[in-house]
Amino acid sequence: MTLTDSSSQNSIEKGVAGAPTIEAAGELYRPDLDDPLRHTIFDDAEQDPTFSKPSDTYEGLHRWDPYFKWTLEEEKKIIRTLDWKLCTMICVSFFCLQLDKANFALALANGVLQDMGLTTDDYDTGSTIYNVMYLVAELPSQMIGKKLGPNIWIPFMMVSWSIVVACQAFISHNKSAYLGVRALLGLLEGGFIPACVSYLASFYKSTELPGRMNAFWISFVLAGLIGSFLSYGFLHIDLHNGKHSWIYIFAFEGLITGVAGIFAFFWIPPSPVETKGMLRGKKGWFNEHEEMIVVNRILRDDPSKGDMGARDGLHLKALWESLKDYHMWPLFIVGLIWWLPLTPASSYLALEIEAAGFKKIDVTLMVIPSAVISVILMSSVTFLAERTNQRFLWGAAANVWVLGMLLGLYLIPPAPMKWVRWTLVTLLVGCPNVQPVMTALTSRNAGSGRTRTVAPALYTMANQISNIAAANVYRSNDAPYYYKGNKVLIGCVCATIVLFIFNKFWYDYWNRTYRAKWNAMSHEEKEIYLRENPELTNKRLDFRFAP
């Protein structure tokens, strides 16, 4: 493919708004450069290739070719392969994480607290300890995983925590053992979510990641749904040896995770160009031509994904540069508070339904509708946020939904009214969850490999701080309707709505500022600027944030 001066000049003057050039049905396929849903970093071979060459440690360097072309059908085939073989396995792994995280809450309906000699305040203390340890482990875990490679670290974490989960079955009237197990689980599970986000981001384009994050978080919801069915079955086991059926919840679900972790060790590849393996086959997932497509489509979408290898450790200086990236701070602040109103309701869902007047044996099934509603609404809001290119406004709208449900719970009188309470709690837990959109944004707005590694961990840490606070909102002296707690949550939701709207204007402001400065430059000035600022970050004037 030859280059022309006019096309080269057009590419540079467009700045970040380049798009991959591929052939579809025998014609040149070029998405609208101004279409935010197909927004990419540089135009195919129309910009000097030295502006976007991957680092020497990037595993796909030998497949990088700015002049390479492919068909749209070939790319769709690649995406289908990634979805079926990679994304599905990562979703199964996350399913196991949530299955193990939620099993204690599900065991509440079977009297696990009474059998262990614990109170609801002890349960809250255990949740707080778990979240603190989870928080402490986030960044160290991400640093270790970046050095070892996610294909090693993710399965290791799964097998490790599965053993601890199974050990919960042997706790009996021992508060210290319960708290110790929760602490160990937090340390072993911390860092799992950001590791998965960073890993998937290395295989998918920025416009594709939200959909995969939606599948990722659907597995989170399905874990609660399937866990409810499993718990319902276990609760019907009649034991005559003095033990209780909740022990099977911990033992069986721990076994599931352990088996999945061992399988993942042999299944998930280190990088897009290293897919050969025992279970993956001697030929791997892709041939040479397909590897070219995988690598170049990713780098043409975001060249910063090539500035680090999958096993490049993150040095302290790079960590510090990521921590002080003030453009990402508002995103982390949203993560600090928006998750808080949902956590108490999710954790106490079984107890609240039981308090409304339903039988214990029915409670496990009564939580299922919230999971179904959550999947439908979460998928809808993720699609709409990407389609309209208004992620933060949809986040604000989702929290208006949450506000309505909390106001309902706060205003209804202290009487059973079991169907009214069940409906409100179900719609609260099943709200339009924007977590897939938010987690994808931590990668999309990072602008560099180092920040793409650190940002998901910092965002998840913000979520964990929120969980720590949330674990202490509903107190035993406020049971069973938690009016005081819901009043606190109403205030949090109002603040969250304001923060989402602020983020919208924050990123719009920086996009306008960058665009104005970039457009004020001449063609020659832009070339000089790109050569003098070769490092790909979200501080470069040709970068655009996703609002």
Short mmCIF file of N, CA and C in Angstrom, two decimals, residues 57 132 247 363 374 433 455 542:
data_model
loop_
_atom_site.label_atom_id
_atom_site.label_comp_id
_atom_site.label_asym_id
_atom_site.label_seq_id
_atom_site.Cartn_x
_atom_site.Cartn_y
_atom_site.Cartn_z
N THR A 57 9.98 -5.52 24.02
CA THR A 57 9.55 -6.63 24.88
C THR A 57 8.13 -7.09 24.58
N VAL A 132 -10.69 -5.46 53.96
CA VAL A 132 -9.41 -4.79 54.24
C VAL A 132 -8.26 -5.59 53.64
N ILE A 247 -22.33 -27.09 55.37
CA ILE A 247 -20.93 -27.48 55.15
C ILE A 247 -20.72 -27.91 53.69
N VAL A 363 -36.56 -18.58 51.06
CA VAL A 363 -35.73 -17.39 50.88
C VAL A 363 -34.71 -17.58 49.77
N SER A 374 -31.12 -8.15 37.15
CA SER A 374 -29.81 -7.51 37.08
C SER A 374 -29.13 -7.79 35.75
N ASN A 433 -26.77 -2.05 36.64
CA ASN A 433 -25.40 -1.99 37.16
C ASN A 433 -24.44 -1.51 36.07
N ALA A 455 -4.47 1.21 36.96
CA ALA A 455 -5.80 1.82 37.11
C ALA A 455 -6.89 0.82 37.50
N ASP A 542 -3.07 14.46 21.32
CA ASP A 542 -3.84 13.69 20.35
C ASP A 542 -4.61 12.55 21.01
#
